[in-house]
Structures are given as C-alpha cells and as structure tokens.
Amino acid sequence: MKETSRDRLISAASRLFQLQGYHGTGLNHILKESGAPKGSLYYYFPDGKEQLAVESVRMTAEHVRERIKQGLDQKTDAIEAIQGFIEKMAEQYQNDDSQEGVPIAAVALETALFNEPIREACQSGYESFQQVFTEKLLQSGFDESRARELGVVINSMIEGAFLLSFTKGNNEPLLLAAKNIPALLK
Amino acid sequence: MKETSRDRLISAASRLFQLQGYHGTGLNHILKESGAPKGSLYYYFPDGKEQLAVESVRMTAEHVRERIKQGLDQKTDAIEAIQGFIEKMAEQYQNDDSQEGVPIAAVALETALFNEPIREACQSGYESFQQVFTEKLLQSGFDESRARELGVVINSMIEGAFLLSFTKGNNEPLLLAAKNIPALLK
DNA sequence: GTCTATAAGCGGATAGAC
DNA sequence: GTCTATCCGCTTATAGAC
C-alpha cells in the first residue's frame, strides 16, 4: 500500500485549496506540504496547476460524497437521516476548531467564469452530492420529481449554512439548517 | 456630484473581487479598471489591498442589503415577499448572463481563516442581510426568536442556491429555493 | 522516472518627484 | 495631494542533469 508522490500532491492541494482558494494557494506551498519535489508535479500533472486543481476537486468531491452517503445510512427515514447528517457536520465543525474549509466552494467561486475545466469539476461534484440526497428521498417514498427537486434544495441549504458557519466561525447556521429540515421536507 | 478616484477604486475592486475572489484579483487590474493611478491607491488606502477589500466588502454589503430591503417591500406578506425576492434574483441572474458574481462569498471563503479584518467585514455583511429578513418576518407576526432563527436559515438557503446557480451556470437552484420557501416558513 | 536550478513575469508595496 | 518609476518576493513553468 504505497502512497505515491502523486497522491500526496493531490491530498495537499485539496486541503490547501479548501482553506485558501485556488489563487491563494501557490504551487510551492503545495510542494512543501506534500514533500514532493517540483519536477514530479509537472511529470504527473503536465497541465500544471489547472490539472492539479481539477483532480483535487474530483478527489474532494468523491470523499465528501462518501461521507454524505455514510451519514445518511445511519437512519432509515430520510428526514431523520438528513437532519442527523447535518447535525453531525455541525458537531465535527466545532470540534475541528474549524481547521477544515468549505469543500469546493472557494475554488468554484474563483474560477467558474474563467476556467471551464475547473468549473465543470466543481459542478460534477455538487451534482454527485445532490444525487445522494435524492436517492435517499426516493427510498423513503418521495416521488421522483419531488426527490430530485429536494436534492437540489437540501444541497443549497447545506452549502449556504456551511459558508455562513465558516465565515462566522461558529456552527449556528448549520444547527439551524438541521433543525428546519423537517419543515422543508413535509 | 463628483466621483472621486477613491470611489472608482472601491467600485472596481468590488466588482473584480466578486468575480475572481481576493487573491485572484491583482491591484494592477483594479487600477486599470478604475482608471486611477497606483499612487492614489496607497494615498486613499494606506493599508493597501487589505483595506481596499474591507471597504469593498462593506460597500457591496450595503448595496445588497438595500436590494433585499427594496425587494421585500414589494409585498406585505413575508412569505410571498421573500419568495418573490428570490425569484427576482433568479430572473436577473439569467438576464445578466451571469456577469455578476456571488457577493462577498469568494472573499469570505479565501480569507476567513487568515485575515481577521476582512473576515469581520464579511460576517457583518451577512448579518445585515439576515437582519432584513428577520425584520420582515417580525412585521408579519412571527415571534422574535423564530424570526431570528428563520433569518439565518433563509440567508443560508439563498447563499447556497446562489453558489450552486453560479457554479452550474443556470438559475435552477435559485428557482427551486424560491419554490420551497413557503414550506420552510409554515 | 525523479529531481534541481533557473527562467520570466506578475504580485504588492514604496520612495520620492512634482 | 497626485502621480510614476522602481523594488523585492513569490508566482508558474521549464530545461536538463541524473
């Protein structure tokens, strides 16, 4: 089970892009944190920073999607499951003392208008989250179009609450989002 | 009614920070767009880019707050008013062909962990938005604690939907947020 | 394939002329 | 007060040794 230079570069990039955004994170910083030498960056990612960002966003998205899925599996009822998942996120956020950023969002906002490959990666990530919520709702008996619609809405709610919690430095918006999920899904 | 170099610098900075974020926007770019020379930037903003960002965020926030207020004044009932406001935003977004960014969010995400003055400005901005929603709810008879709570939740919902719409390049998330506002406020 | 040394350019900031 | 010329550091990217 060897961890290659490539993997460590992506991990470091994911972390730093989340904390400081795309333009706020220099390649040198990523190299230092990953321990990889500069040469291998351009060996593994011939298209440079852009490619590294695309693959980092993909990895982050996959990771987050798994966490959502696992979170929702804790309860059978969709409403309780989603509410519980958001509460867990709020808890984790408080404990980490906010040493994690908001996944994807910073990169998406900085690049959406100017860098199509990165924008697409971010969009795919968001759609994969939404898909997980929609599936859970389907399993709980929501009809298809309603489940799809609510997948988007729940995703919006969580992203917004996360953004506000991150900016304020406390988890109140996440907790309130969780609390109001039942009303939204009735 | 003279428009000073200072005003033009703040306007240009606000616009560019919204589109590309804090680190993605260089002072040279701001100077070029504003037409002001570099010297006067440091004359008006001795603390440089950071100060310019703080004041830009304040200006943007004030501007957005006014738009929210005006939007909510269109209807007396809070639920209809908020729903209508979000729909209007969605419409404008589509027409502008997305030549506007998501106010404040990019700057907030990039800087929240590392630059306290900017973070504070963003937080104040968000709180001022939330305040407007809360006031409208109070006027419609919601009790105080519930109105405050929902102010935060509505703010989260809108910010998240805006972020997703911006990333996807279409206004569906905003439209769905609007559609589901009544359920949330029942 | 893995890595180092270096290039070329842009970043924010400043000094000092007028 | 208003502006220009310039500085240093850090950016991304590359050339080429091993």
GROMACS .gro file of C-alpha atoms (C1' of nucleotides) in nm:
model
  408
    1MET     CA    1   0.000   0.000   0.000
    2LYS     CA    2   0.239   0.265  -0.121
    3GLU     CA    3   0.144   0.630  -0.125
    4THR     CA    4   0.289   0.787  -0.433
    5SER     CA    5   0.409   1.141  -0.480
    6ARG     CA    6   0.107   1.193  -0.697
    7ASP     CA    7  -0.135   1.103  -0.419
    8ARG     CA    8   0.039   1.323  -0.170
    9LEU     CA    9   0.031   1.615  -0.411
   10ILE     CA   10  -0.342   1.581  -0.460
   11SER     CA   11  -0.406   1.549  -0.088
   12ALA     CA   12  -0.204   1.856  -0.004
   13ALA     CA   13  -0.361   2.053  -0.287
   14SER     CA   14  -0.713   1.955  -0.181
   15ARG     CA   15  -0.650   2.067   0.171
   16LEU     CA   16  -0.492   2.398   0.081
   17PHE     CA   17  -0.738   2.489  -0.193
   18GLN     CA   18  -1.017   2.437   0.056
   19LEU     CA   19  -0.857   2.661   0.312
   20GLN     CA   20  -0.730   2.943   0.091
   21GLY     CA   21  -0.884   2.900  -0.250
   22TYR     CA   22  -0.723   2.844  -0.587
   23HIS     CA   23  -0.536   3.168  -0.639
   24GLY     CA   24  -0.446   3.197  -0.274
   25THR     CA   25  -0.251   2.873  -0.283
   26GLY     CA   26   0.088   2.865  -0.452
   27LEU     CA   27   0.244   2.555  -0.603
   28ASN     CA   28   0.545   2.599  -0.378
   29HIS     CA   29   0.322   2.576  -0.076
   30ILE     CA   30   0.163   2.258  -0.207
   31LEU     CA   31   0.503   2.108  -0.283
   32LYS     CA   32   0.634   2.189   0.061
   33GLU     CA   33   0.331   2.040   0.234
   34SER     CA   34   0.334   1.727   0.021
   35GLY     CA   35   0.707   1.675   0.042
   36ALA     CA   36   0.722   1.614  -0.332
   37PRO     CA   37   0.979   1.788  -0.549
   38LYS     CA   38   0.872   2.033  -0.814
   39GLY     CA   39   0.980   1.818  -1.103
   40SER     CA   40   0.738   1.541  -1.024
   41LEU     CA   41   0.448   1.782  -1.012
   42TYR     CA   42   0.487   1.854  -1.380
   43TYR     CA   43   0.558   1.491  -1.450
   44TYR     CA   44   0.228   1.378  -1.300
   45PHE     CA   45   0.031   1.688  -1.397
   46PRO     CA   46   0.162   1.810  -1.732
   47ASP     CA   47  -0.103   2.080  -1.746
   48GLY     CA   48   0.021   2.227  -1.422
   49LYS     CA   49  -0.187   2.395  -1.160
   50GLU     CA   50  -0.512   2.372  -1.350
   51GLN     CA   51  -0.492   1.996  -1.383
   52LEU     CA   52  -0.392   1.960  -1.021
   53ALA     CA   53  -0.698   2.162  -0.924
   54VAL     CA   54  -0.933   1.956  -1.138
   55GLU     CA   55  -0.810   1.632  -0.988
   56SER     CA   56  -0.812   1.775  -0.637
   57VAL     CA   57  -1.170   1.886  -0.674
   58ARG     CA   58  -1.264   1.540  -0.802
   59MET     CA   59  -1.096   1.372  -0.509
   60THR     CA   60  -1.251   1.608  -0.257
   61ALA     CA   61  -1.593   1.556  -0.412
   62GLU     CA   62  -1.562   1.179  -0.401
   63HIS     CA   63  -1.454   1.194  -0.040
   64VAL     CA   64  -1.741   1.422   0.062
   65ARG     CA   65  -1.992   1.214  -0.129
   66GLU     CA   66  -1.883   0.908   0.068
   67ARG     CA   67  -1.924   1.094   0.393
   68ILE     CA   68  -2.274   1.203   0.299
   69LYS     CA   69  -2.368   0.851   0.196
   70GLN     CA   70  -2.235   0.705   0.515
   71GLY     CA   71  -2.407   0.973   0.720
   72LEU     CA   72  -2.742   0.909   0.559
   73ASP     CA   73  -2.712   0.536   0.618
   74GLN     CA   74  -2.739   0.589   0.994
   75LYS     CA   75  -3.119   0.618   0.982
   76THR     CA   76  -3.378   0.467   0.752
   77ASP     CA   77  -3.615   0.762   0.748
   78ALA     CA   78  -3.486   1.023   0.502
   79ILE     CA   79  -3.586   1.323   0.708
   80GLU     CA   80  -3.421   1.198   1.023
   81ALA     CA   81  -3.120   1.084   0.826
   82ILE     CA   82  -3.059   1.419   0.658
   83GLN     CA   83  -3.119   1.609   0.977
   84GLY     CA   84  -2.882   1.383   1.166
   85PHE     CA   85  -2.618   1.420   0.898
   86ILE     CA   86  -2.621   1.800   0.916
   87GLU     CA   87  -2.606   1.789   1.294
   88LYS     CA   88  -2.304   1.564   1.275
   89MET     CA   89  -2.134   1.804   1.037
   90ALA     CA   90  -2.206   2.090   1.276
   91GLU     CA   91  -2.055   1.893   1.562
   92GLN     CA   92  -1.745   1.800   1.367
   93TYR     CA   93  -1.701   2.158   1.259
   94GLN     CA   94  -1.699   2.273   1.619
   95ASN     CA   95  -1.452   2.008   1.731
   96ASP     CA   96  -1.208   2.055   1.447
   97ASP     CA   97  -1.187   2.413   1.563
   98SER     CA   98  -1.255   2.492   1.202
   99GLN     CA   99  -0.932   2.364   1.060
  100GLU     CA  100  -1.124   2.250   0.757
  101GLY     CA  101  -1.260   2.472   0.486
  102VAL     CA  102  -1.579   2.451   0.286
  103PRO     CA  103  -1.523   2.181   0.025
  104ILE     CA  104  -1.505   2.302  -0.335
  105ALA     CA  105  -1.687   2.631  -0.280
  106ALA     CA  106  -1.390   2.868  -0.280
  107VAL     CA  107  -1.241   2.716  -0.593
  108ALA     CA  108  -1.580   2.720  -0.765
  109LEU     CA  109  -1.642   3.086  -0.694
  110GLU     CA  110  -1.299   3.199  -0.805
  111THR     CA  111  -1.288   3.008  -1.128
  112ALA     CA  112  -1.642   2.949  -1.254
  113LEU     CA  113  -1.635   3.234  -1.502
  114PHE     CA  114  -1.280   3.192  -1.628
  115ASN     CA  115  -1.174   2.832  -1.619
  116GLU     CA  116  -1.411   2.585  -1.773
  117PRO     CA  117  -1.237   2.258  -1.678
  118ILE     CA  118  -1.226   2.351  -1.311
  119ARG     CA  119  -1.583   2.481  -1.317
  120GLU     CA  120  -1.701   2.152  -1.465
  121ALA     CA  121  -1.526   1.952  -1.197
  122CYS     CA  122  -1.696   2.160  -0.929
  123GLN     CA  123  -2.034   2.125  -1.091
  124SER     CA  124  -1.998   1.748  -1.116
  125GLY     CA  125  -1.905   1.736  -0.751
  126TYR     CA  126  -2.213   1.927  -0.645
  127GLU     CA  127  -2.433   1.712  -0.863
  128SER     CA  128  -2.296   1.398  -0.704
  129PHE     CA  129  -2.388   1.529  -0.358
  130GLN     CA  130  -2.735   1.615  -0.469
  131GLN     CA  131  -2.772   1.269  -0.619
  132VAL     CA  132  -2.709   1.105  -0.282
  133PHE     CA  133  -2.981   1.308  -0.114
  134THR     CA  134  -3.222   1.238  -0.396
  135GLU     CA  135  -3.164   0.864  -0.371
  136LYS     CA  136  -3.231   0.865  -0.001
  137LEU     CA  137  -3.557   1.052  -0.057
  138LEU     CA  138  -3.664   0.805  -0.325
  139GLN     CA  139  -3.606   0.519  -0.087
  140SER     CA  140  -3.831   0.690   0.166
  141GLY     CA  141  -4.115   0.707  -0.082
  142PHE     CA  142  -4.088   1.057  -0.229
  143ASP     CA  143  -4.186   1.059  -0.592
  144GLU     CA  144  -3.916   1.110  -0.848
  145SER     CA  145  -3.955   1.472  -0.948
  146ARG     CA  146  -4.004   1.582  -0.590
  147ALA     CA  147  -3.699   1.388  -0.475
  148ARG     CA  148  -3.486   1.544  -0.744
  149GLU     CA  149  -3.608   1.890  -0.659
  150LEU     CA  150  -3.544   1.847  -0.290
  151GLY     CA  151  -3.198   1.709  -0.356
  152VAL     CA  152  -3.106   2.045  -0.506
  153VAL     CA  153  -3.271   2.242  -0.228
  154ILE     CA  154  -3.107   2.045   0.051
  155ASN     CA  155  -2.775   2.082  -0.119
  156SER     CA  156  -2.824   2.459  -0.140
  157MET     CA  157  -2.923   2.477   0.222
  158ILE     CA  158  -2.622   2.285   0.343
  159GLU     CA  159  -2.373   2.472   0.127
  160GLY     CA  160  -2.511   2.806   0.236
  161ALA     CA  161  -2.517   2.711   0.603
  162PHE     CA  162  -2.161   2.584   0.576
  163LEU     CA  163  -2.047   2.906   0.411
  164LEU     CA  164  -2.207   3.115   0.686
  165SER     CA  165  -2.076   2.895   0.966
  166PHE     CA  166  -1.729   2.916   0.822
  167THR     CA  167  -1.742   3.294   0.791
  168LYS     CA  168  -1.886   3.348   1.137
  169GLY     CA  169  -1.660   3.095   1.298
  170ASN     CA  170  -1.942   2.909   1.472
  171ASN     CA  171  -2.181   2.632   1.378
  172GLU     CA  172  -2.510   2.806   1.447
  173PRO     CA  173  -2.619   2.826   1.080
  174LEU     CA  174  -2.558   2.453   1.038
  175LEU     CA  175  -2.754   2.371   1.352
  176LEU     CA  176  -3.045   2.587   1.242
  177ALA     CA  177  -3.040   2.432   0.897
  178ALA     CA  178  -3.067   2.088   1.057
  179LYS     CA  179  -3.348   2.199   1.282
  180ASN     CA  180  -3.553   2.328   0.989
  181ILE     CA  181  -3.507   2.031   0.758
  182PRO     CA  182  -3.831   1.859   0.867
  183ALA     CA  183  -4.043   2.162   0.774
  184LEU     CA  184  -3.880   2.169   0.434
  185LEU     CA  185  -3.950   1.802   0.365
  186LYS     CA  186  -4.306   1.779   0.487
  187MET     CA  187  -2.173   6.516  -0.767
  188LYS     CA  188  -1.813   6.433  -0.836
  189GLU     CA  189  -1.693   6.076  -0.841
  190THR     CA  190  -1.357   6.061  -0.676
  191SER     CA  191  -1.070   5.829  -0.751
  192ARG     CA  192  -1.144   5.667  -0.420
  193ASP     CA  193  -1.500   5.578  -0.519
  194ARG     CA  194  -1.393   5.440  -0.852
  195LEU     CA  195  -1.129   5.224  -0.686
  196ILE     CA  196  -1.383   5.076  -0.448
  197SER     CA  197  -1.633   5.011  -0.726
  198ALA     CA  198  -1.380   4.839  -0.946
  199ALA     CA  199  -1.245   4.637  -0.655
  200SER     CA  200  -1.594   4.526  -0.550
  201ARG     CA  201  -1.672   4.408  -0.898
  202LEU     CA  202  -1.349   4.221  -0.951
  203PHE     CA  203  -1.335   4.064  -0.607
  204GLN     CA  204  -1.682   3.928  -0.668
  205LEU     CA  205  -1.591   3.778  -1.000
  206GLN     CA  206  -1.246   3.638  -0.921
  207GLY     CA  207  -1.200   3.648  -0.548
  208TYR     CA  208  -0.943   3.828  -0.336
  209HIS     CA  209  -0.623   3.656  -0.438
  210GLY     CA  210  -0.734   3.621  -0.797
  211THR     CA  211  -0.758   3.995  -0.838
  212GLY     CA  212  -0.439   4.198  -0.867
  213LEU     CA  213  -0.407   4.562  -0.772
  214ASN     CA  214  -0.289   4.640  -1.124
  215HIS     CA  215  -0.612   4.503  -1.261
  216ILE     CA  216  -0.816   4.713  -1.021
  217LEU     CA  217  -0.615   5.021  -1.109
  218LYS     CA  218  -0.658   4.968  -1.479
  219GLU     CA  219  -1.032   4.915  -1.449
  220SER     CA  220  -1.079   5.216  -1.224
  221GLY     CA  221  -0.856   5.444  -1.423
  222ALA     CA  222  -0.682   5.559  -1.106
  223PRO     CA  223  -0.304   5.568  -1.077
  224LYS     CA  224  -0.122   5.345  -0.833
  225GLY     CA  225  -0.007   5.629  -0.612
  226SER     CA  226  -0.356   5.736  -0.519
  227LEU     CA  227  -0.447   5.384  -0.416
  228TYR     CA  228  -0.199   5.399  -0.133
  229TYR     CA  229  -0.293   5.755  -0.058
  230TYR     CA  230  -0.657   5.664  -0.003
  231PHE     CA  231  -0.591   5.317   0.137
  232PRO     CA  232  -0.269   5.330   0.338
  233ASP     CA  233  -0.311   4.967   0.444
  234GLY     CA  234  -0.316   4.858   0.083
  235LYS     CA  235  -0.508   4.570  -0.057
  236GLU     CA  236  -0.646   4.453   0.273
  237GLN     CA  237  -0.807   4.787   0.347
  238LEU     CA  238  -0.940   4.812  -0.004
  239ALA     CA  239  -1.100   4.471   0.039
  240VAL     CA  240  -1.258   4.560   0.371
  241GLU     CA  241  -1.414   4.873   0.229
  242SER     CA  242  -1.523   4.698  -0.087
  243VAL     CA  243  -1.696   4.427   0.111
  244ARG     CA  244  -1.871   4.692   0.320
  245MET     CA  245  -1.989   4.874   0.012
  246THR     CA  246  -2.107   4.557  -0.156
  247ALA     CA  247  -2.290   4.451   0.157
  248GLU     CA  248  -2.466   4.783   0.190
  249HIS     CA  249  -2.569   4.770  -0.172
  250VAL     CA  250  -2.703   4.417  -0.145
  251ARG     CA  251  -2.884   4.493   0.177
  252GLU     CA  252  -3.067   4.776   0.003
  253ARG     CA  253  -3.167   4.548  -0.279
  254ILE     CA  254  -3.305   4.292  -0.037
  255LYS     CA  255  -3.495   4.558   0.153
  256GLN     CA  256  -3.642   4.700  -0.161
  257GLY     CA  257  -3.730   4.354  -0.288
  258LEU     CA  258  -3.912   4.263   0.032
  259ASP     CA  259  -4.112   4.585   0.024
  260GLN     CA  260  -4.298   4.468  -0.286
  261LYS     CA  261  -4.538   4.253  -0.085
  262THR     CA  262  -4.674   4.282   0.265
  263ASP     CA  263  -4.686   3.913   0.345
  264ALA     CA  264  -4.338   3.797   0.444
  265ILE     CA  265  -4.362   3.459   0.276
  266GLU     CA  266  -4.473   3.600  -0.056
  267ALA     CA  267  -4.221   3.880  -0.029
  268ILE     CA  268  -3.924   3.654   0.031
  269GLN     CA  269  -4.033   3.411  -0.235
  270GLY     CA  270  -4.080   3.694  -0.482
  271PHE     CA  271  -3.740   3.839  -0.399
  272ILE     CA  272  -3.559   3.514  -0.469
  273GLU     CA  273  -3.749   3.472  -0.795
  274LYS     CA  274  -3.645   3.820  -0.899
  275MET     CA  275  -3.283   3.739  -0.822
  276ALA     CA  276  -3.310   3.424  -1.032
  277GLU     CA  277  -3.452   3.623  -1.320
  278GLN     CA  278  -3.185   3.890  -1.301
  279TYR     CA  279  -2.918   3.626  -1.287
  280GLN     CA  280  -3.043   3.472  -1.610
  281ASN     CA  281  -3.064   3.805  -1.790
  282ASP     CA  282  -2.725   3.934  -1.682
  283ASP     CA  283  -2.588   3.625  -1.845
  284SER     CA  284  -2.406   3.581  -1.518
  285GLN     CA  285  -2.176   3.875  -1.548
  286GLU     CA  286  -2.213   3.921  -1.176
  287GLY     CA  287  -2.055   3.706  -0.913
  288VAL     CA  288  -2.184   3.591  -0.576
  289PRO     CA  289  -2.147   3.888  -0.345
  290ILE     CA  290  -1.890   3.852  -0.065
  291ALA     CA  291  -1.875   3.472  -0.071
  292ALA     CA  292  -1.550   3.423  -0.259
  293VAL     CA  293  -1.363   3.675  -0.047
  294ALA     CA  294  -1.509   3.527   0.270
  295LEU     CA  295  -1.402   3.174   0.186
  296GLU     CA  296  -1.050   3.270   0.086
  297THR     CA  297  -0.973   3.488   0.383
  298ALA     CA  298  -1.183   3.376   0.680
  299LEU     CA  299  -0.906   3.176   0.843
  300PHE     CA  300  -0.619   3.410   0.776
  301ASN     CA  301  -0.733   3.769   0.767
  302GLU     CA  302  -0.945   3.882   1.057
  303PRO     CA  303  -1.039   4.233   0.938
  304ILE     CA  304  -1.173   4.102   0.607
  305ARG     CA  305  -1.350   3.813   0.775
  306GLU     CA  306  -1.523   4.053   1.011
  307ALA     CA  307  -1.641   4.270   0.726
  308CYS     CA  308  -1.791   3.966   0.554
  309GLN     CA  309  -1.958   3.848   0.870
  310SER     CA  310  -2.112   4.190   0.931
  311GLY     CA  311  -2.240   4.192   0.577
  312TYR     CA  312  -2.411   3.857   0.615
  313GLU     CA  313  -2.561   3.961   0.947
  314SER     CA  314  -2.706   4.271   0.790
  315PHE     CA  315  -2.882   4.060   0.524
  316GLN     CA  316  -3.021   3.827   0.782
  317GLN     CA  317  -3.143   4.124   0.983
  318VAL     CA  318  -3.357   4.244   0.692
  319PHE     CA  319  -3.528   3.907   0.659
  320THR     CA  320  -3.585   3.887   1.032
  321GLU     CA  321  -3.746   4.229   1.040
  322LYS     CA  322  -3.983   4.138   0.763
  323LEU     CA  323  -4.085   3.822   0.948
  324LEU     CA  324  -4.145   4.017   1.267
  325GLN     CA  325  -4.374   4.252   1.081
  326SER     CA  326  -4.572   3.953   0.958
  327GLY     CA  327  -4.631   3.831   1.310
  328PHE     CA  328  -4.358   3.573   1.366
  329ASP     CA  329  -4.237   3.578   1.722
  330GLU     CA  330  -3.894   3.714   1.791
  331SER     CA  331  -3.686   3.402   1.839
  332ARG     CA  332  -3.847   3.228   1.546
  333ALA     CA  333  -3.796   3.530   1.321
  334ARG     CA  334  -3.431   3.549   1.413
  335GLU     CA  335  -3.383   3.180   1.351
  336LEU     CA  336  -3.552   3.192   1.014
  337GLY     CA  337  -3.349   3.495   0.912
  338VAL     CA  338  -3.038   3.281   0.939
  339VAL     CA  339  -3.194   2.987   0.761
  340ILE     CA  340  -3.326   3.194   0.471
  341ASN     CA  341  -2.989   3.358   0.437
  342SER     CA  342  -2.820   3.017   0.422
  343MET     CA  343  -3.065   2.894   0.164
  344ILE     CA  344  -3.017   3.193  -0.063
  345GLU     CA  345  -2.640   3.195  -0.038
  346GLY     CA  346  -2.621   2.824  -0.112
  347ALA     CA  347  -2.862   2.845  -0.403
  348PHE     CA  348  -2.668   3.137  -0.542
  349LEU     CA  349  -2.341   2.948  -0.513
  350LEU     CA  350  -2.486   2.648  -0.694
  351SER     CA  351  -2.650   2.857  -0.964
  352PHE     CA  352  -2.325   3.039  -1.024
  353THR     CA  353  -2.126   2.717  -1.048
  354LYS     CA  354  -2.377   2.544  -1.275
  355GLY     CA  355  -2.433   2.849  -1.488
  356ASN     CA  356  -2.812   2.835  -1.459
  357ASN     CA  357  -3.069   2.962  -1.216
  358GLU     CA  358  -3.244   2.637  -1.131
  359PRO     CA  359  -3.119   2.620  -0.771
  360LEU     CA  360  -3.245   2.973  -0.708
  361LEU     CA  361  -3.584   2.895  -0.858
  362LEU     CA  362  -3.618   2.580  -0.650
  363ALA     CA  363  -3.517   2.768  -0.338
  364ALA     CA  364  -3.793   3.019  -0.405
  365LYS     CA  365  -4.047   2.748  -0.466
  366ASN     CA  366  -3.972   2.581  -0.135
  367ILE     CA  367  -3.972   2.892   0.081
  368PRO     CA  368  -4.340   2.855   0.183
  369ALA     CA  369  -4.283   2.506   0.325
  370LEU     CA  370  -3.994   2.637   0.528
  371LEU     CA  371  -4.191   2.923   0.677
  372LYS     CA  372  -4.514   2.744   0.763
  373DG     C1'  373   1.108   0.846  -1.399
  374DT     C1'  374   1.287   1.159  -1.036
  375DC     C1'  375   1.459   1.569  -0.915
  376DT     C1'  376   1.718   2.070  -0.903
  377DA     C1'  377   1.835   2.503  -1.072
  378DT     C1'  378   1.676   2.871  -1.316
  379DA     C1'  379   1.391   3.149  -1.601
  380DA     C1'  380   1.036   3.508  -1.699
  381DG     C1'  381   0.675   3.760  -1.525
  382DC     C1'  382   0.347   3.949  -1.202
  383DG     C1'  383   0.233   4.026  -0.719
  384DG     C1'  384   0.202   4.406  -0.355
  385DA     C1'  385   0.438   4.782  -0.182
  386DT     C1'  386   0.736   5.213  -0.157
  387DA     C1'  387   1.017   5.632  -0.244
  388DG     C1'  388   1.021   6.046  -0.390
  389DA     C1'  389   0.929   6.393  -0.789
  390DC     C1'  390   0.602   6.742  -0.878
  391DG     C1'  391  -0.243   6.569  -0.278
  392DT     C1'  392  -0.139   6.340  -0.717
  393DC     C1'  393   0.128   6.054  -0.973
  394DT     C1'  394   0.550   5.749  -1.178
  395DA     C1'  395   0.944   5.463  -1.159
  396DT     C1'  396   1.119   5.107  -0.924
  397DC     C1'  397   1.196   4.728  -0.579
  398DC     C1'  398   1.182   4.269  -0.393
  399DG     C1'  399   0.947   3.849  -0.333
  400DC     C1'  400   0.689   3.488  -0.497
  401DT     C1'  401   0.437   3.301  -0.883
  402DT     C1'  402   0.409   2.936  -1.259
  403DA     C1'  403   0.669   2.698  -1.564
  404DT     C1'  404   1.080   2.481  -1.797
  405DA     C1'  405   1.534   2.280  -1.917
  406DG     C1'  406   1.812   1.944  -1.844
  407DA     C1'  407   2.113   1.653  -1.503
  408DC     C1'  408   2.094   1.206  -1.307
   0.00000   0.00000   0.00000
